[in-house]
Short mmCIF file of C-alpha atoms and ligand atoms in Angstrom, two decimals:
data_model
loop_
_atom_site.label_atom_id
_atom_site.label_comp_id
_atom_site.label_asym_id
_atom_site.label_seq_id
_atom_site.Cartn_x
_atom_site.Cartn_y
_atom_site.Cartn_z
CA UNK A 181 -36.10 -54.21 66.83
CA UNK A 182 -38.88 -51.14 67.42
CA UNK A 183 -38.71 -49.25 64.14
CA UNK A 184 -40.22 -45.48 65.23
CA UNK A 185 -42.71 -44.15 62.16
CA UNK A 186 -39.67 -44.82 59.73
CA UNK A 187 -41.68 -45.78 57.14
CA UNK A 188 -44.30 -43.00 58.34
CA UNK A 189 -41.45 -39.70 58.27
CA UNK A 190 -39.70 -40.98 55.32
CA UNK A 191 -43.29 -40.77 53.06
CA UNK A 192 -44.75 -36.92 54.63
CA UNK A 193 -41.00 -36.30 54.40
CA UNK A 194 -41.30 -36.79 50.57
CA UNK A 195 -43.63 -34.07 49.26
CA UNK A 196 -41.38 -31.30 51.05
CA UNK A 197 -38.22 -32.53 49.80
CA UNK A 198 -39.06 -31.97 45.69
CA UNK A 199 -40.28 -27.97 46.40
CA UNK A 200 -37.21 -27.84 48.96
CA UNK A 201 -35.07 -29.32 46.04
CA UNK A 202 -37.06 -27.30 43.22
CA UNK A 203 -36.58 -24.04 45.33
CA UNK A 204 -32.53 -24.75 45.41
CA UNK A 205 -32.16 -25.21 41.46
CA UNK A 206 -34.18 -22.77 40.33
CA UNK A 207 -32.06 -20.74 42.99
CA UNK A 208 -29.86 -18.22 40.85
CA UNK A 209 -26.74 -20.07 42.71
CA UNK A 210 -28.03 -23.32 42.72
CA UNK A 211 -27.59 -25.92 45.65
CA UNK A 212 -28.64 -28.82 46.83
CA UNK A 213 -28.63 -29.67 50.25
CA UNK A 214 -25.84 -32.48 50.89
CA UNK A 215 -28.72 -34.62 52.91
CA UNK A 216 -29.43 -35.59 49.18
CA UNK A 217 -25.83 -37.13 49.34
CA UNK A 218 -27.58 -40.30 51.44
CA UNK A 219 -29.31 -42.14 49.62
CA UNK A 220 -28.41 -45.59 50.11
CA UNK A 221 -25.53 -46.07 47.70
CA UNK A 222 -24.39 -42.11 48.91
CA UNK A 223 -23.59 -44.18 52.83
CA UNK A 224 -22.31 -47.03 51.21
CA UNK A 225 -20.26 -44.24 49.66
CA UNK A 226 -19.72 -41.97 52.14
CA UNK A 227 -18.62 -45.40 53.97
CA UNK A 228 -16.45 -45.89 51.48
CA UNK A 229 -14.69 -41.99 51.88
CA UNK A 230 -14.40 -42.86 56.18
CA UNK A 231 -11.73 -45.96 54.94
CA UNK A 232 -9.61 -44.00 52.36
CA UNK A 233 -6.00 -43.02 53.37
CA UNK A 234 -6.74 -39.17 52.44
CA UNK A 235 -9.84 -38.96 55.04
CA UNK A 236 -8.21 -37.91 57.66
CA UNK A 237 -11.26 -37.19 60.41
CA UNK A 238 -12.27 -40.46 60.80
CA UNK A 239 -8.76 -41.85 61.54
CA UNK A 240 -8.51 -39.10 63.45
CA UNK A 241 -11.53 -39.47 65.79
CA UNK A 242 -11.42 -43.05 66.26
CA UNK A 243 -7.91 -42.82 67.79
CA UNK A 244 -8.76 -40.21 70.23
CA UNK A 245 -11.69 -41.82 71.35
CA UNK A 246 -9.79 -45.27 71.60
CA UNK A 247 -6.36 -43.18 73.22
CA UNK A 248 -8.81 -41.11 75.45
CA UNK A 249 -11.12 -43.48 76.30
CA UNK A 250 -11.09 -44.05 80.13
CA UNK A 251 -11.22 -40.15 80.73
CA UNK A 252 -14.03 -39.92 77.45
CA UNK A 253 -16.63 -42.23 79.94
CA UNK A 254 -15.66 -41.32 82.94
CA UNK A 255 -16.80 -37.84 82.20
CA UNK A 256 -19.72 -39.21 80.46
CA UNK A 257 -20.54 -41.88 83.00
CA UNK A 258 -22.92 -44.95 82.74
CA UNK A 259 -26.19 -46.17 81.86
CA UNK A 260 -28.44 -43.82 79.86
CA UNK A 261 -29.84 -43.19 76.68
CA UNK A 262 -27.36 -42.96 72.94
CA UNK A 263 -28.53 -40.93 71.12
CA UNK A 264 -26.60 -41.28 67.86
CA UNK A 265 -27.39 -37.98 65.03
CA UNK A 266 -26.24 -39.20 61.69
CA UNK A 267 -25.92 -42.45 62.71
CA UNK A 268 -24.58 -44.05 59.49
CA UNK A 269 -23.34 -47.51 59.95
CA UNK A 270 -23.50 -47.05 63.97
CA UNK A 271 -19.93 -48.32 64.14
CA UNK A 272 -18.56 -45.33 66.03
CA UNK A 273 -21.47 -45.61 68.94
CA UNK A 274 -20.66 -49.38 68.96
CA UNK A 275 -17.24 -48.77 69.55
CA UNK A 276 -18.53 -46.74 73.12
CA UNK A 277 -21.27 -50.00 73.59
CA UNK A 278 -18.67 -51.75 76.18
CA UNK A 279 -17.62 -48.22 78.17
CA UNK A 280 -20.39 -46.04 78.08
CA UNK A 281 -22.55 -49.10 79.67
CA UNK A 282 -25.69 -47.23 77.61
CA UNK A 283 -29.99 -48.97 78.62
CA UNK A 284 -30.93 -47.77 75.17
CA UNK A 285 -29.29 -47.31 72.27
CA UNK A 286 -31.58 -44.93 70.01
CA UNK A 287 -30.17 -44.26 66.18
CA UNK A 288 -31.15 -41.31 63.86
CA UNK A 289 -30.42 -41.03 60.74
CA UNK A 290 -32.05 -39.63 57.23
CA UNK A 291 -30.55 -42.51 55.42
CA UNK A 292 -33.22 -44.79 56.55
CA UNK A 293 -32.99 -47.67 54.70
CA UNK A 294 -28.91 -48.46 55.55
CA UNK A 295 -29.85 -46.98 59.61
CA UNK A 296 -32.30 -50.14 59.92
CA UNK A 297 -30.02 -52.44 58.43
CA UNK A 298 -27.05 -51.62 60.66
CA UNK A 299 -29.00 -51.63 63.21
CA UNK A 300 -30.50 -54.88 62.58
CA UNK A 301 -27.06 -56.19 62.86
CA UNK A 302 -26.12 -54.78 66.29
CA UNK A 303 -29.08 -55.84 67.86
CA UNK A 304 -27.93 -59.72 67.64
CA UNK A 305 -24.27 -58.19 69.52
CA UNK A 306 -26.02 -56.39 71.68
CA UNK A 307 -28.91 -58.18 73.08
CA UNK A 308 -29.00 -56.02 76.51
CA UNK A 309 -29.55 -53.09 75.64
CA UNK A 310 -32.88 -52.21 73.67
CA UNK A 311 -31.83 -50.51 70.57
CA UNK A 312 -34.62 -48.63 68.28
CA UNK A 313 -33.90 -46.17 64.70
CA UNK A 314 -35.54 -42.99 63.14
CA UNK A 315 -34.93 -41.96 59.83
CA UNK A 316 -35.10 -38.75 60.38
CA UNK A 317 -34.15 -34.83 58.85
CA UNK A 318 -32.74 -33.10 61.76
CA UNK A 319 -30.76 -30.33 59.40
CA UNK A 320 -34.36 -27.94 60.50
CA UNK A 321 -36.14 -29.75 63.93
CA UNK A 322 -34.60 -32.37 66.06
CA UNK A 323 -38.04 -33.77 68.67
CA UNK A 324 -37.06 -36.96 69.96
CA UNK A 325 -40.50 -38.04 70.93
CA UNK A 326 -40.99 -39.01 73.91
CA UNK A 327 -41.89 -42.75 74.25
CA UNK A 328 -37.54 -42.40 74.47
CA UNK A 329 -36.16 -42.94 77.83
CA UNK A 330 -37.31 -39.72 80.01
CA UNK A 331 -33.66 -40.70 82.10
CA UNK A 332 -30.26 -38.67 80.65
CA UNK A 333 -29.55 -38.96 77.43
CA UNK A 334 -26.59 -38.65 76.51
CA UNK A 335 -25.80 -36.97 72.58
CA UNK A 336 -23.47 -37.87 70.53
CA UNK A 337 -22.77 -36.30 66.92
CA UNK A 338 -19.79 -37.83 65.73
CA UNK A 339 -17.54 -36.75 62.22
CA UNK A 340 -17.86 -33.75 62.51
CA UNK A 341 -21.44 -33.16 61.20
CA UNK A 342 -21.66 -29.88 62.63
CA UNK A 343 -19.44 -28.83 60.47
CA UNK A 344 -22.17 -29.31 57.36
CA UNK A 345 -24.06 -26.69 58.61
CA UNK A 346 -24.09 -22.96 58.99
CA UNK A 347 -23.28 -20.60 62.32
CA UNK A 348 -27.05 -20.00 63.31
CA UNK A 349 -28.62 -23.55 61.81
CA UNK A 350 -25.91 -25.41 63.63
CA UNK A 351 -26.73 -23.04 67.03
CA UNK A 352 -29.95 -23.95 66.29
CA UNK A 353 -29.29 -27.71 66.11
CA UNK A 354 -27.31 -27.48 69.53
CA UNK A 355 -30.40 -25.73 71.39
CA UNK A 356 -32.54 -28.63 70.64
CA UNK A 357 -29.98 -31.31 71.42
CA UNK A 358 -29.15 -29.17 74.76
CA UNK A 359 -32.94 -28.52 75.80
CA UNK A 360 -34.11 -32.43 75.53
CA UNK A 361 -31.40 -33.28 77.02
CA UNK A 362 -32.44 -33.90 80.46
CA UNK A 363 -29.24 -32.93 81.66
CA UNK A 364 -27.55 -35.49 79.89
CA UNK A 365 -24.92 -34.34 77.69
CA UNK A 366 -23.21 -34.13 73.93
CA UNK A 367 -20.12 -35.69 72.75
CA UNK A 368 -19.70 -34.42 69.41
CA UNK A 369 -16.90 -34.50 67.36
CA UNK A 370 -15.32 -31.82 65.38
CA UNK A 371 -13.16 -30.67 62.42
CA UNK A 372 -10.50 -27.78 63.28
CA UNK A 373 -8.79 -25.40 60.72
CA UNK A 374 -5.28 -26.85 58.32
CA UNK A 375 -3.81 -26.84 55.77
CA UNK A 376 -5.17 -26.02 52.66
CA UNK A 377 -3.27 -29.69 50.73
CA UNK A 378 -4.81 -31.81 53.85
CA UNK A 379 -7.95 -30.55 53.66
CA UNK A 380 -8.18 -30.97 49.41
CA UNK A 381 -6.43 -34.70 50.03
CA UNK A 382 -9.32 -35.23 51.88
CA UNK A 383 -12.08 -33.99 49.92
CA UNK A 384 -10.93 -34.71 46.22
CA UNK A 385 -9.14 -37.52 46.17
CA UNK A 386 -7.31 -39.60 44.42
CA UNK A 387 -9.32 -42.32 44.19
CA UNK A 388 -12.20 -40.43 42.72
CA UNK A 389 -14.79 -42.16 46.08
CA UNK A 390 -15.72 -38.24 46.86
CA UNK A 391 -15.98 -37.74 43.39
CA UNK A 392 -18.48 -40.02 43.35
CA UNK A 393 -20.12 -39.87 46.42
CA UNK A 394 -20.76 -36.05 45.32
CA UNK A 395 -21.84 -36.75 42.12
CA UNK A 396 -24.36 -39.85 42.85
CA UNK A 397 -26.84 -36.87 44.32
CA UNK A 398 -27.52 -35.97 40.96
CA UNK A 399 -28.64 -39.62 41.40
CA UNK A 400 -30.21 -38.84 44.58
CA UNK A 401 -31.62 -35.60 42.86
CA UNK A 402 -33.51 -37.57 40.04
CA UNK A 403 -35.85 -40.10 42.00
CA UNK A 404 -37.13 -37.13 44.20
CA UNK A 405 -37.97 -34.68 41.95
CA UNK A 406 -38.76 -36.80 38.78
CA UNK A 407 -35.28 -34.95 37.16
CA UNK A 408 -33.23 -35.50 34.35
CA UNK A 409 -29.66 -35.11 35.22
CA UNK A 410 -27.37 -37.19 33.46
CA UNK A 411 -23.78 -37.48 35.53
CA UNK A 412 -21.96 -37.50 33.06
CA UNK A 413 -21.92 -34.39 32.30
CA UNK A 414 -20.53 -32.74 36.15
CA UNK A 415 -17.58 -32.86 36.83
CA UNK A 416 -16.43 -32.88 40.48
CA UNK A 417 -15.29 -29.29 42.13
CA UNK A 418 -13.75 -28.70 45.60
CA UNK A 419 -13.27 -25.50 46.76
CA UNK A 420 -11.72 -23.92 50.61
CA UNK A 421 -13.00 -20.20 51.00
CA UNK A 422 -10.75 -19.24 53.73
CA UNK A 423 -12.65 -16.63 54.43
CA UNK A 424 -15.84 -18.65 55.61
CA UNK A 425 -13.38 -21.59 57.09
CA UNK A 426 -14.45 -24.67 54.78
CA UNK A 427 -14.06 -26.62 52.30
CA UNK A 428 -16.81 -26.38 50.09
CA UNK A 429 -18.06 -28.59 47.32
CA UNK A 430 -19.48 -28.65 43.88
CA UNK A 431 -20.88 -29.40 40.84
CA UNK A 432 -19.68 -28.26 37.36
CA UNK A 433 -21.47 -28.50 34.76
CA UNK A 434 -18.88 -29.91 31.91
CA UNK A 435 -21.19 -28.23 28.60
CA UNK A 436 -24.86 -25.67 28.08
CA UNK A 437 -26.89 -28.25 29.56
CA UNK A 438 -30.79 -28.51 30.29
CA UNK A 439 -32.34 -29.96 33.52
CA UNK A 440 -36.52 -30.41 33.39
CA UNK A 441 -38.98 -32.69 36.06
CA UNK A 442 -42.62 -31.69 36.10
CA UNK A 443 -43.44 -28.47 36.01
CA UNK A 444 -40.03 -26.79 35.72
CA UNK A 445 -36.39 -26.45 33.99
CA UNK A 446 -33.18 -25.15 34.50
CA UNK A 447 -30.30 -24.63 32.73
CA UNK A 448 -26.49 -24.55 32.65
CA UNK A 449 -23.92 -22.96 31.12
CA UNK A 450 -20.58 -24.81 30.48
CA UNK A 451 -18.89 -23.90 33.49
CA UNK A 452 -22.23 -23.73 36.13
CA UNK A 453 -21.94 -24.34 39.45
CA UNK A 454 -24.67 -26.39 41.27
CA UNK A 455 -23.71 -25.71 44.97
CA UNK A 456 -23.86 -29.30 47.68
CA UNK A 457 -21.91 -29.43 50.44
CA UNK A 458 -20.16 -27.16 52.98
CA UNK A 459 -18.12 -29.03 55.32
CA UNK A 460 -17.01 -26.10 57.87
CA UNK A 461 -13.52 -26.83 60.34
CA UNK A 462 -13.73 -24.88 63.29
CA UNK A 463 -10.84 -23.50 66.03
CA UNK A 464 -11.38 -24.95 69.72
CA UNK A 465 -12.25 -21.59 70.73
CA UNK A 466 -14.75 -21.28 68.10
CA UNK A 467 -16.35 -24.24 68.96
CA UNK A 468 -16.23 -23.51 72.56
CA UNK A 469 -17.99 -20.26 71.81
CA UNK A 470 -20.92 -21.89 69.43
CA UNK A 471 -21.25 -24.40 72.69
CA UNK A 472 -21.56 -21.74 74.92
CA UNK A 473 -23.96 -19.93 72.79
CA UNK A 474 -26.06 -22.82 72.09
CA UNK A 475 -27.15 -23.21 76.29
CA UNK A 476 -23.23 -25.94 77.18
CA UNK A 477 -21.82 -24.27 80.59
CA UNK A 478 -19.49 -26.95 80.31
CA UNK A 479 -16.25 -28.01 77.84
CA UNK A 480 -14.33 -31.09 78.34
CA UNK A 481 -11.85 -31.05 75.47
CA UNK A 482 -9.89 -34.23 73.25
CA UNK A 483 -7.61 -33.39 70.50
CA UNK A 484 -4.71 -35.55 68.53
CA UNK A 485 -0.93 -35.08 68.37
CA UNK A 486 -1.29 -33.15 65.29
CA UNK A 487 -4.55 -31.23 66.60
CA UNK A 488 -6.32 -32.68 63.13
CA UNK A 489 -9.73 -33.04 64.93
CA UNK A 490 -11.84 -32.56 68.74
CA UNK A 491 -13.50 -34.79 70.81
CA UNK A 492 -15.71 -32.58 73.02
CA UNK A 493 -17.77 -33.12 75.69
CA UNK A 494 -20.33 -31.03 76.27
CA UNK A 495 -22.76 -30.27 79.70
C1 LIG B 228 -20.07 -36.18 57.18
C2 LIG B 228 -20.49 -33.86 56.37
C3 LIG B 228 -19.20 -34.78 58.12
O1 LIG B 228 -17.58 -33.07 55.72
O2 LIG B 228 -15.48 -34.01 56.15
C4 LIG B 228 -16.21 -36.62 53.24
C5 LIG B 228 -19.19 -35.52 53.76
N1 LIG B 228 -18.25 -34.73 52.41
N2 LIG B 228 -16.95 -36.13 51.99
C6 LIG B 228 -17.21 -33.88 55.86
C7 LIG B 228 -18.10 -35.44 53.02
C8 LIG B 228 -16.97 -34.97 50.82
C9 LIG B 228 -18.27 -34.88 55.34
N3 LIG B 228 -19.35 -35.01 56.48
#
């Protein structure tokens, strides 16, 4: 496997991360970027979330993919390079290998170690597909190395990860995808608005896997910042923000406490919240508008019978 400067990317961005984390923790309303959820344990916990019956996005998207596989592959066409954004365990992309027959596959994820393991396994199974992987934080800037096939690029952004971003950030990422597609396209999965009860069950599951996933961010932050967060002093909180059409994840302090790290500290009062994630929900109209604003002119859309989720091919 050709690993494109995975180590280099990880090391050069580490210093920047401490500063970014500190700014978020010192803000009046404290926040931590959701990308820090995905340390090696966090990536495993997320995979566990996708196996929960309450977490409908993964299963619903999978059903849309299999129900409409012929139409989707027809729209995209075979060949080219499949670029998997936030590839994780690479299972979703793999489900398209036999139909899309990509010449090469580029997997990108913030969680570099977890990704490398997954891609190594895939390589053995598909020796005819050239595979590469990059550990990259594309939340602020997406730059596909020019060494990656200059032919048609098919970007694959499933799972509604776009939902993590505020509209201006999402627009920026989608515009960068559009401008680097080499006349290819984007296959994207987007979560749609639905009843609160379904959302609450999905983001506050009774087995508490999502709580563990959310709380684990504190351990991930301790490693990046050398801070002394104690997981047992916080609990997982979920709010639905109807005005902004999103699920919001927080960690709530269970007592008055102080977190310290080299050079600084932050007090939290009992009940105070640290924001960790936004998960925006779209309508067909709002996601179409966003894709149009990013420069995509043509969209083909597939949904499930309950209209819980949408899969869109944008060109
Ligand atoms: C990977 C961002 C799509 O928002 O549903 C799952 C992450 N957070 N449970 C989502 C997540 C809590 C997930 N995304």
